[in-house]
PDB file of N, CA and C in Angstrom:
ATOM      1  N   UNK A   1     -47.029 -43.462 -28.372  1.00  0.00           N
ATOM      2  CA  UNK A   1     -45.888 -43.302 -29.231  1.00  0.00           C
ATOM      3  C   UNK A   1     -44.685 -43.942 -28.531  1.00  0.00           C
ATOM      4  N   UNK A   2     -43.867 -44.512 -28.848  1.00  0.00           N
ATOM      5  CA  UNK A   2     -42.460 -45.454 -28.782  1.00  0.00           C
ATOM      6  C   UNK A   2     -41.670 -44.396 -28.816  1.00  0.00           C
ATOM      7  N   UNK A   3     -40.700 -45.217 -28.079  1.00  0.00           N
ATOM      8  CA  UNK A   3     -39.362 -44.274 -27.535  1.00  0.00           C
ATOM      9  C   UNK A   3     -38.700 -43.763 -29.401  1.00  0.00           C
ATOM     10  N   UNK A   4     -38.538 -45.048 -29.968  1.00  0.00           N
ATOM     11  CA  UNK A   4     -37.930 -44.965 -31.305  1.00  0.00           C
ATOM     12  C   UNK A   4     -38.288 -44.035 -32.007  1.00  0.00           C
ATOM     13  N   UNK A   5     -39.963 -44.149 -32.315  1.00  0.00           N
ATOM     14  CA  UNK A   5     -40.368 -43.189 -33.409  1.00  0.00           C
ATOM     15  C   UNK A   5     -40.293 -41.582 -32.656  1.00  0.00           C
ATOM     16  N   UNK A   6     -40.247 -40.976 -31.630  1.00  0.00           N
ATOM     17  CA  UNK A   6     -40.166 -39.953 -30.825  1.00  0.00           C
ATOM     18  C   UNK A   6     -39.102 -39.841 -31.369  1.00  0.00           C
ATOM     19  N   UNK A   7     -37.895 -40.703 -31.468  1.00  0.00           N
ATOM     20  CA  UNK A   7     -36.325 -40.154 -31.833  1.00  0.00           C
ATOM     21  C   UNK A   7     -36.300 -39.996 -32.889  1.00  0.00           C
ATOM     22  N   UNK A   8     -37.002 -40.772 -34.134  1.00  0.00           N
ATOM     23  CA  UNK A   8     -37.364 -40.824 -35.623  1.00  0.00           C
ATOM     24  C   UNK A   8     -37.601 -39.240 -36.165  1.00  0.00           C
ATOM     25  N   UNK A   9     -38.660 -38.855 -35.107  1.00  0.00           N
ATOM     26  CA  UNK A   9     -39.010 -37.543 -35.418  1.00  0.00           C
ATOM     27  C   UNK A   9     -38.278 -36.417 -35.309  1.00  0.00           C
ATOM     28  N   UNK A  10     -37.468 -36.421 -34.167  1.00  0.00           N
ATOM     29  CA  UNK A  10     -36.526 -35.597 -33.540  1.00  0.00           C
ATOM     30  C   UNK A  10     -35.231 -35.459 -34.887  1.00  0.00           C
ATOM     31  N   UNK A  11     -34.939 -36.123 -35.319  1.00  0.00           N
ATOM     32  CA  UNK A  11     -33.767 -36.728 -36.062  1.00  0.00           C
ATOM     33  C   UNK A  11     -34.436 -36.065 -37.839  1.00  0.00           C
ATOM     34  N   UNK A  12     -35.680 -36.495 -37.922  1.00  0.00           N
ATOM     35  CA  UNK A  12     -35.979 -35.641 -39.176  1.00  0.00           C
ATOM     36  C   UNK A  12     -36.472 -34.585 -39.234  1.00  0.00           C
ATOM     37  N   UNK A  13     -37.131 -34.084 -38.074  1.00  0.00           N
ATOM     38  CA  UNK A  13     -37.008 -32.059 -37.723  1.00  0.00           C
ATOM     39  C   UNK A  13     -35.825 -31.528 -37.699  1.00  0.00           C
ATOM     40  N   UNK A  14     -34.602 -32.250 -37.124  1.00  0.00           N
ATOM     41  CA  UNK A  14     -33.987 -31.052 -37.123  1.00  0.00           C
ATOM     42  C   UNK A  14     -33.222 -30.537 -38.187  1.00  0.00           C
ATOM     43  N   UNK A  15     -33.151 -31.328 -39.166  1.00  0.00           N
ATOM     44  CA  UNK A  15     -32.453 -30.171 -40.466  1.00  0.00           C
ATOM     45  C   UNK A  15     -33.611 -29.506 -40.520  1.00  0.00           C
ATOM     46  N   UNK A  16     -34.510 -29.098 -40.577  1.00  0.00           N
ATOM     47  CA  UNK A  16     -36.113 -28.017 -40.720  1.00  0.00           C
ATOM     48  C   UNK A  16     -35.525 -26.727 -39.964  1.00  0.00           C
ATOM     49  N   UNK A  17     -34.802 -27.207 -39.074  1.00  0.00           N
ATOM     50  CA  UNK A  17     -34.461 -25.853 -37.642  1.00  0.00           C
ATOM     51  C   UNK A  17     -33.848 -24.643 -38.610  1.00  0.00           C
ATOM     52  N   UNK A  18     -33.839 -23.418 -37.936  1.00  0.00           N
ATOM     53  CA  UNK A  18     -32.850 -22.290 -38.621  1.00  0.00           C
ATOM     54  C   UNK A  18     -31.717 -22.602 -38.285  1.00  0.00           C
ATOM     55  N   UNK A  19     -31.165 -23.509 -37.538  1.00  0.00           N
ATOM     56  CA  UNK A  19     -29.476 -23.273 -37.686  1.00  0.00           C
ATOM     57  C   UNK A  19     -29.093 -23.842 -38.939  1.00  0.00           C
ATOM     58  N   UNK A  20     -29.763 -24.693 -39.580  1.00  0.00           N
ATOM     59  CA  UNK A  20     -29.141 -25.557 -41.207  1.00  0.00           C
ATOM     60  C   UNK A  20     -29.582 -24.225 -42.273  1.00  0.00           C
ATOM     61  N   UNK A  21     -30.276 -23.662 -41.898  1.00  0.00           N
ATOM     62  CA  UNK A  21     -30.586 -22.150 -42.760  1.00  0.00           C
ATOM     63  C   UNK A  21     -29.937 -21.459 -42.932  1.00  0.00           C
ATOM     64  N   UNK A  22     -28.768 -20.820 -41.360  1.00  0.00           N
ATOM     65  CA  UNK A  22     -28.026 -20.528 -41.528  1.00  0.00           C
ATOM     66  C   UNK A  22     -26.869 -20.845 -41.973  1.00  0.00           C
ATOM     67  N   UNK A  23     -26.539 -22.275 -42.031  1.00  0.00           N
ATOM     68  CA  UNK A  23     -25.175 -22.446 -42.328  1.00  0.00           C
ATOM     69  C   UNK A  23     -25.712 -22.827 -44.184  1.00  0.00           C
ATOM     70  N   UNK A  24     -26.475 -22.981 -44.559  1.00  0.00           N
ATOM     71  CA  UNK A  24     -26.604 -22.936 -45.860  1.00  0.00           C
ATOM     72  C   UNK A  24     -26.813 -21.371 -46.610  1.00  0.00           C
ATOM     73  N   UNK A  25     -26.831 -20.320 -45.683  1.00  0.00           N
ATOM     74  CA  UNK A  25     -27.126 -19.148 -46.644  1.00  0.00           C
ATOM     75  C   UNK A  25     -25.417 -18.618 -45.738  1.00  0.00           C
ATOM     76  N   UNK A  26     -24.893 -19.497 -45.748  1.00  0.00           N
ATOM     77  CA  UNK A  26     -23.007 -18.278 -45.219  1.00  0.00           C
ATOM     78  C   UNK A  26     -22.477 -17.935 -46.726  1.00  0.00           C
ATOM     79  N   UNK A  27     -22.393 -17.280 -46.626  1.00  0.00           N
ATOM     80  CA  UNK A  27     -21.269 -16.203 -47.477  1.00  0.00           C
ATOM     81  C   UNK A  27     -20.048 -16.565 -48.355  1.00  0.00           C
ATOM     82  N   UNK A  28     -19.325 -17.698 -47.250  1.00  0.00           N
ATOM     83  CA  UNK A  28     -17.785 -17.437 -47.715  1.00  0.00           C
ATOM     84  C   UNK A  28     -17.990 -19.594 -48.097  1.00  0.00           C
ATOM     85  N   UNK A  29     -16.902 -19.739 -48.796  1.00  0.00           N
ATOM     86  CA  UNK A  29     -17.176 -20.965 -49.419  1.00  0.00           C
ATOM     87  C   UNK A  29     -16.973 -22.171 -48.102  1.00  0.00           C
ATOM     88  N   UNK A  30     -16.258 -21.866 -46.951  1.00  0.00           N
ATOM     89  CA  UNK A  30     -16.258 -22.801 -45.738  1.00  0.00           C
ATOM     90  C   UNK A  30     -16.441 -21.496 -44.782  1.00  0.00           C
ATOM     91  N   UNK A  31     -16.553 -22.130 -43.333  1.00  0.00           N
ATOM     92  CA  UNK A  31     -16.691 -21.363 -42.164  1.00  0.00           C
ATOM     93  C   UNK A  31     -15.289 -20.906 -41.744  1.00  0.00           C
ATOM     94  N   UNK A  32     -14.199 -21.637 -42.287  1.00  0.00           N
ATOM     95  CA  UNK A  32     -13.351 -21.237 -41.622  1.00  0.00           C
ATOM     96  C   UNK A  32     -12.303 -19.999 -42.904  1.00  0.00           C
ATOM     97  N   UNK A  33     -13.248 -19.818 -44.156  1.00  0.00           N
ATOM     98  CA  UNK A  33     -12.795 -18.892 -44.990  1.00  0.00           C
ATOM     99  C   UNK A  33     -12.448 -17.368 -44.307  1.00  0.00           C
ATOM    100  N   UNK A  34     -11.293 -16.409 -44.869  1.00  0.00           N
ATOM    101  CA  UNK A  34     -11.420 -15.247 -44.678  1.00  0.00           C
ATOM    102  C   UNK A  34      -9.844 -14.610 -43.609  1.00  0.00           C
ATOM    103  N   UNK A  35      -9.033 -15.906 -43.489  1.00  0.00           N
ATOM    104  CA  UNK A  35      -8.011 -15.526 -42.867  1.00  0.00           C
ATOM    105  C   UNK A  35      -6.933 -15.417 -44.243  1.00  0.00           C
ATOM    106  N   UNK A  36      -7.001 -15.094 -45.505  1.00  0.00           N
ATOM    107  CA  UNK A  36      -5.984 -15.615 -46.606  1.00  0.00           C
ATOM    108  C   UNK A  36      -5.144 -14.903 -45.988  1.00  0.00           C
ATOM    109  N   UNK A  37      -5.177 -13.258 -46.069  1.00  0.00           N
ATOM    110  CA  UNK A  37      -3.809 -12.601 -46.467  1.00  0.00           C
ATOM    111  C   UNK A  37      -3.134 -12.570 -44.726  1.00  0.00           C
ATOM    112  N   UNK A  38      -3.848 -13.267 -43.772  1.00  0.00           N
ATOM    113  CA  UNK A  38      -2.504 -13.433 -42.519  1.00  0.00           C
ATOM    114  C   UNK A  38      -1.881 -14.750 -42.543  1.00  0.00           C
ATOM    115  N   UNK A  39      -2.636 -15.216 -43.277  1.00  0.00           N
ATOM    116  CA  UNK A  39      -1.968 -16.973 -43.109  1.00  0.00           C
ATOM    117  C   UNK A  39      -0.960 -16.553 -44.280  1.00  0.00           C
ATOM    118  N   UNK A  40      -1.092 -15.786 -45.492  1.00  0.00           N
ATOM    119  CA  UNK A  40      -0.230 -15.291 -46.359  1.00  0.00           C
ATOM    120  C   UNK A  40       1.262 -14.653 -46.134  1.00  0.00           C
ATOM    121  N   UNK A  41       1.079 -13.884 -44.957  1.00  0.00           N
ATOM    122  CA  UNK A  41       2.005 -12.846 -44.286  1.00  0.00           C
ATOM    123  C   UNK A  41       2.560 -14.190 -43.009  1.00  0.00           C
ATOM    124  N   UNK A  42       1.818 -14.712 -42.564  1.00  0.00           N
ATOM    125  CA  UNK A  42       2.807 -15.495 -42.047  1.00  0.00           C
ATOM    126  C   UNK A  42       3.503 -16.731 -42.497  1.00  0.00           C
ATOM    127  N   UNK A  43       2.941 -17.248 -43.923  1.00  0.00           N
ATOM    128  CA  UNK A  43       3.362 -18.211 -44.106  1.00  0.00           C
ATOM    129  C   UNK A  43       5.035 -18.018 -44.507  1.00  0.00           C
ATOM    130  N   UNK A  44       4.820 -16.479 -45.283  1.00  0.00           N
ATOM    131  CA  UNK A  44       6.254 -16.018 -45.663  1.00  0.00           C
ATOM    132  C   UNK A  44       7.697 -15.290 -44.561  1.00  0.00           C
ATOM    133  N   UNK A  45       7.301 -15.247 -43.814  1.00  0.00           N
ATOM    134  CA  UNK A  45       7.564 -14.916 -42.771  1.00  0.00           C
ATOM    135  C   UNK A  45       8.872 -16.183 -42.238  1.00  0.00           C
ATOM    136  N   UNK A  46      10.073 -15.737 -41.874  1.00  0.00           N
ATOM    137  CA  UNK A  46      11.129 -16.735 -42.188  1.00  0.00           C
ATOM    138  C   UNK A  46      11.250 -16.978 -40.846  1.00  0.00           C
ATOM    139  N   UNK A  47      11.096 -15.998 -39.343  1.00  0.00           N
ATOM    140  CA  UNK A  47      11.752 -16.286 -38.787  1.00  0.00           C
ATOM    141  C   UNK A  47      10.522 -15.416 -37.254  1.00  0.00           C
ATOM    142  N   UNK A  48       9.751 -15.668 -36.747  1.00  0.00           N
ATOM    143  CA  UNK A  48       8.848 -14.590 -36.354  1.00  0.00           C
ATOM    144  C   UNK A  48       9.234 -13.699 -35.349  1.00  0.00           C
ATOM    145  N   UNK A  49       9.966 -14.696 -34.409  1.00  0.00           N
ATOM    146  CA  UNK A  49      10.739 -14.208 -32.884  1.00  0.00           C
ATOM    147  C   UNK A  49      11.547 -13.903 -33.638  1.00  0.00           C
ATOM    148  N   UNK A  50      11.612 -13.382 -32.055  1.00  0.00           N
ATOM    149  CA  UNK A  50      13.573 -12.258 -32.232  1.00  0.00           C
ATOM    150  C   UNK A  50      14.429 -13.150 -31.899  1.00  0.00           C
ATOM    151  N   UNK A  51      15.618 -12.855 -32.175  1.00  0.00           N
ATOM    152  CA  UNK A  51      16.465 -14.176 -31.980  1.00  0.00           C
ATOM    153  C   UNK A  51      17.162 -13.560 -31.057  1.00  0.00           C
ATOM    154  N   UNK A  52      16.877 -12.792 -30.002  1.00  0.00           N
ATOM    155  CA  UNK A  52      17.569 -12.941 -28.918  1.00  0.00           C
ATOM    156  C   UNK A  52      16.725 -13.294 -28.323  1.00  0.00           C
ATOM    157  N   UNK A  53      15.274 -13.917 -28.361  1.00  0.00           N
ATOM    158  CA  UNK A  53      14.464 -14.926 -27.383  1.00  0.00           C
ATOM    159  C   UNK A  53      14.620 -16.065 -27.335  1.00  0.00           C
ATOM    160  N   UNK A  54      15.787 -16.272 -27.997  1.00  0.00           N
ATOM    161  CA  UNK A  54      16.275 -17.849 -27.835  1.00  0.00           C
ATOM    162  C   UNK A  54      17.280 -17.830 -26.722  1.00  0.00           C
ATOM    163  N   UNK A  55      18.007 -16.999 -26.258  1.00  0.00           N
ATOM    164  CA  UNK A  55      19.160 -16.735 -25.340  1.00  0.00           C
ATOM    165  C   UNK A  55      18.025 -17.383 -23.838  1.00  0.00           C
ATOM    166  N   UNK A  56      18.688 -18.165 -23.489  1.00  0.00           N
ATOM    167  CA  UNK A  56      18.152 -18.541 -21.964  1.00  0.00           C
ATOM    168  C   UNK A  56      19.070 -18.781 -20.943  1.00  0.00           C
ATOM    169  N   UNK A  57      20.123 -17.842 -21.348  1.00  0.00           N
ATOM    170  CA  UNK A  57      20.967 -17.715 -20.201  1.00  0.00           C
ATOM    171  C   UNK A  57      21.404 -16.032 -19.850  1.00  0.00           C
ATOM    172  N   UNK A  58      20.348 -15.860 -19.298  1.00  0.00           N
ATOM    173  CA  UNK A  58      20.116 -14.585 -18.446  1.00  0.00           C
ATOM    174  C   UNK A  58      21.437 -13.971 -17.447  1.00  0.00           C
ATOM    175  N   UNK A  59      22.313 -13.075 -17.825  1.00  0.00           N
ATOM    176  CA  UNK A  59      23.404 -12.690 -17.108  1.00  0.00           C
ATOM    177  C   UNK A  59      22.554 -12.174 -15.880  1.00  0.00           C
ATOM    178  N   UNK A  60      23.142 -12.258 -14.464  1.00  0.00           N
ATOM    179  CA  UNK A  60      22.172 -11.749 -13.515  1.00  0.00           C
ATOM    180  C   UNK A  60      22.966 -12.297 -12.258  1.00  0.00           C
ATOM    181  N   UNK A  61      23.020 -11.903 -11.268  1.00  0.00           N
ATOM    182  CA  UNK A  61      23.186 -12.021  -9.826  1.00  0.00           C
ATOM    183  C   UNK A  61      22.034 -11.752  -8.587  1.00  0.00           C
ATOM    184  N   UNK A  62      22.038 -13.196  -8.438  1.00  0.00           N
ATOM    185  CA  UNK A  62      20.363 -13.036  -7.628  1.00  0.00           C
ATOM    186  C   UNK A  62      20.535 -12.112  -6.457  1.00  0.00           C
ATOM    187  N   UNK A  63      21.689 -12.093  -5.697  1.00  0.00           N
ATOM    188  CA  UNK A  63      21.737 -10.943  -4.646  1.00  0.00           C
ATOM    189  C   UNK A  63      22.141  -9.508  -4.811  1.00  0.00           C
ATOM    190  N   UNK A  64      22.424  -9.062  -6.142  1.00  0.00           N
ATOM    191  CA  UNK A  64      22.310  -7.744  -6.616  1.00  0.00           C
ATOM    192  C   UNK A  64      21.273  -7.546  -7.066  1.00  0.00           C
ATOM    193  N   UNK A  65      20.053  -8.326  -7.305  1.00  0.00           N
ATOM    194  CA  UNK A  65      18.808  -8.100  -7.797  1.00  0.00           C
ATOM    195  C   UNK A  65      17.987  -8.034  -6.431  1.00  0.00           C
ATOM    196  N   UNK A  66      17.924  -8.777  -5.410  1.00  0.00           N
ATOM    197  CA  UNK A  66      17.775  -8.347  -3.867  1.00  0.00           C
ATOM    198  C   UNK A  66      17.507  -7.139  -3.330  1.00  0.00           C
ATOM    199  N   UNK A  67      19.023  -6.936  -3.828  1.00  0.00           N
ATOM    200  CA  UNK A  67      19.528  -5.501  -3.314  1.00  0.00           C
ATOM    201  C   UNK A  67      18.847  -4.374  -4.111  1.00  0.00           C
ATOM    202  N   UNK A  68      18.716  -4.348  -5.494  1.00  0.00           N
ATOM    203  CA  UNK A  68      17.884  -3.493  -5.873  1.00  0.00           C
ATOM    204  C   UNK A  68      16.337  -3.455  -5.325  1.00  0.00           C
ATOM    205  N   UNK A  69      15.938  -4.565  -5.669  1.00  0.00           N
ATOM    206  CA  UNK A  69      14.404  -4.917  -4.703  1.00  0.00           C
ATOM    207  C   UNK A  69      14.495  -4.380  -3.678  1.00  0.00           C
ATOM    208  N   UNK A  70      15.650  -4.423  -2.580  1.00  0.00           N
ATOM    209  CA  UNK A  70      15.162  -3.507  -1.342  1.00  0.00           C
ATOM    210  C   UNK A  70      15.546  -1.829  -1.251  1.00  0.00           C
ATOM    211  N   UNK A  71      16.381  -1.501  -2.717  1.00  0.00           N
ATOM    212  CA  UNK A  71      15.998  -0.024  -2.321  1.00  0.00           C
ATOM    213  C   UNK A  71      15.136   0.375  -3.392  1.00  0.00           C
ATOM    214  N   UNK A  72      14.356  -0.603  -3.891  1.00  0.00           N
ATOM    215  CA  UNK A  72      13.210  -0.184  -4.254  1.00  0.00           C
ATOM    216  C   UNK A  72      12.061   0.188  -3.065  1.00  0.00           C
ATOM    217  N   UNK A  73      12.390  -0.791  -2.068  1.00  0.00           N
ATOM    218  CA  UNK A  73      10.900  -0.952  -1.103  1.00  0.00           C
ATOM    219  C   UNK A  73      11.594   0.156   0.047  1.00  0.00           C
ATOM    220  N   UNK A  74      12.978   0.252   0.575  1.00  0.00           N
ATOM    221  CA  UNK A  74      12.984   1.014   1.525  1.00  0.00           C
ATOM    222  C   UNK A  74      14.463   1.738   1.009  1.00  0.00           C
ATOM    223  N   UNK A  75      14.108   2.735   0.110  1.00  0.00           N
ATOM    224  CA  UNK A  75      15.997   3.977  -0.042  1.00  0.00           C
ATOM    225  C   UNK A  75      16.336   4.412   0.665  1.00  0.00           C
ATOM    226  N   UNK A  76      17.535   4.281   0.692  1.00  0.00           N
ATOM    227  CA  UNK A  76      18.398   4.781   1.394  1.00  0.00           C
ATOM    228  C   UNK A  76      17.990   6.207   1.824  1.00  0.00           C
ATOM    229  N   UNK A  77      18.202   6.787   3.476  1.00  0.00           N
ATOM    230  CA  UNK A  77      18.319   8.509   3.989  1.00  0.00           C
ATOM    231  C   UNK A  77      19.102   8.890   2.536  1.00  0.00           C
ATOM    232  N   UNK A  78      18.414  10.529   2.445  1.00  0.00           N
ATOM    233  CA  UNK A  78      19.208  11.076   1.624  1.00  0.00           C
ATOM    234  C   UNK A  78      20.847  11.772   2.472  1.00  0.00           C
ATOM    235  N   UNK A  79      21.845  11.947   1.758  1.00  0.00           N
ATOM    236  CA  UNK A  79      23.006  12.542   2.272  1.00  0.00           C
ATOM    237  C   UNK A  79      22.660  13.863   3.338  1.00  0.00           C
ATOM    238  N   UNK A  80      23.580  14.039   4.854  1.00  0.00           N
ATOM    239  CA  UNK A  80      23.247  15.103   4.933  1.00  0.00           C
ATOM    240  C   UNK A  80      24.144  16.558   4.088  1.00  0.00           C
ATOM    241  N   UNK A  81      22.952  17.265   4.304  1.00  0.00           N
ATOM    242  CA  UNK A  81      23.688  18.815   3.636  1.00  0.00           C
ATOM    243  C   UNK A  81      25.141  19.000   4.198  1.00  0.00           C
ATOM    244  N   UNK A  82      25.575  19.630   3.360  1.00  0.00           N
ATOM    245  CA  UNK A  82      26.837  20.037   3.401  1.00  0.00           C
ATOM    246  C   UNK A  82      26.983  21.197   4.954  1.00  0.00           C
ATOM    247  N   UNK A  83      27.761  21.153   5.488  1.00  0.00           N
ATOM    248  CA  UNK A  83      28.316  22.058   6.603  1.00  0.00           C
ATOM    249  C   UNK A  83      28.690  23.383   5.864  1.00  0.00           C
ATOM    250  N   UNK A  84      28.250  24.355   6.474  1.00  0.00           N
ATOM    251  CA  UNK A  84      28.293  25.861   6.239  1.00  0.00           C
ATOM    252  C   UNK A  84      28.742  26.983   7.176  1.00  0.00           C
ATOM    253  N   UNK A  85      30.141  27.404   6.890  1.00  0.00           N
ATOM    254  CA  UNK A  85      30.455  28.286   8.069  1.00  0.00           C
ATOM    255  C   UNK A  85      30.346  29.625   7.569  1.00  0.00           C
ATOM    256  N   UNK A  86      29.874  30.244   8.740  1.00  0.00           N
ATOM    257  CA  UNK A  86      29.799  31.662   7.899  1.00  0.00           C
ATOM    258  C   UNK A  86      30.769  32.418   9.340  1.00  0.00           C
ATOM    259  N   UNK A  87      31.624  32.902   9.036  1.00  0.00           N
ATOM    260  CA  UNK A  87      32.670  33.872   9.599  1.00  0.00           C
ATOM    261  C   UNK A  87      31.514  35.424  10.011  1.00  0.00           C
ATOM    262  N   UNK A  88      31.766  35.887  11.183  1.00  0.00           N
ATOM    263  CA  UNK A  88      30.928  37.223  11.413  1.00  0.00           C
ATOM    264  C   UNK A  88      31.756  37.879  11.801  1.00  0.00           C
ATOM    265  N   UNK A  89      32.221  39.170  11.548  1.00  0.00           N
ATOM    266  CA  UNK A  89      33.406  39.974  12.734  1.00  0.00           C
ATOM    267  C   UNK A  89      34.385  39.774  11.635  1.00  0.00           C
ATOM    268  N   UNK A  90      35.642  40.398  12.366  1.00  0.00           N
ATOM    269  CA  UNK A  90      37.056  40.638  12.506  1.00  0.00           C
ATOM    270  C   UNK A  90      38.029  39.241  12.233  1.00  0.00           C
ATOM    271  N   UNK A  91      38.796  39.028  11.547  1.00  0.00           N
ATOM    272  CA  UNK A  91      39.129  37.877  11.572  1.00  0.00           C
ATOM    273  C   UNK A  91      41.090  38.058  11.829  1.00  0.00           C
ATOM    274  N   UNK A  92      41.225  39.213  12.833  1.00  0.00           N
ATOM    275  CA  UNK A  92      42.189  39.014  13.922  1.00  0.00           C
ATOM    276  C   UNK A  92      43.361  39.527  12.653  1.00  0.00           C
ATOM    277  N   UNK A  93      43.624  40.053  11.756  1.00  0.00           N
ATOM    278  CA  UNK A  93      44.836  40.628  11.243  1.00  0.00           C
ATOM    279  C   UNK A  93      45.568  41.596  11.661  1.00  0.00           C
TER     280      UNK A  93
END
């Protein structure tokens, strides 16, 4: 048998295969049927983002953002307690 007719054959089996079975017994009138009502909802759809995602000028100070970053990683001692006198006795009147 020749290289040709080997390919001859190959070429007229394969519509015979189940994958042409399957795509001849689908359901919906194309493969890519079945998205109507989001392509619907978005087609009407005026505006999708938020329109403050257009703002690309970010108010911000890179070394107050630093500074938060590091008392995120290491806070500050807490305050010490308050001083407490307590008087005992006579207080000399």
């Amino acid at each position: 048998m020749s290289r040709n007719s080997a390919l001859i054959i190959l070429l007229c089996a394969a519509p015979l295969t189940g994958c042409a079975d399957y795509l001849n017994r689908y359901e919906t009138v194309t493969l890519a049927a079945g998205d109507t009502q989001k392509y619907n909802s978005l087609l009407q759809t005026v505006d999708p983002l938020n329109p403050a995602s257009k703002n690309t000028t970010i108010e911000g100070d890179g070394a107050r953002a630093a500074a938060v970053a590091q008392n995120y990683k290491f806070p500050p001692p807490p305050p010490p307690p308050p001083a407490i006198t307590v008087n005992v006795g006579d207080t000399g009147d």
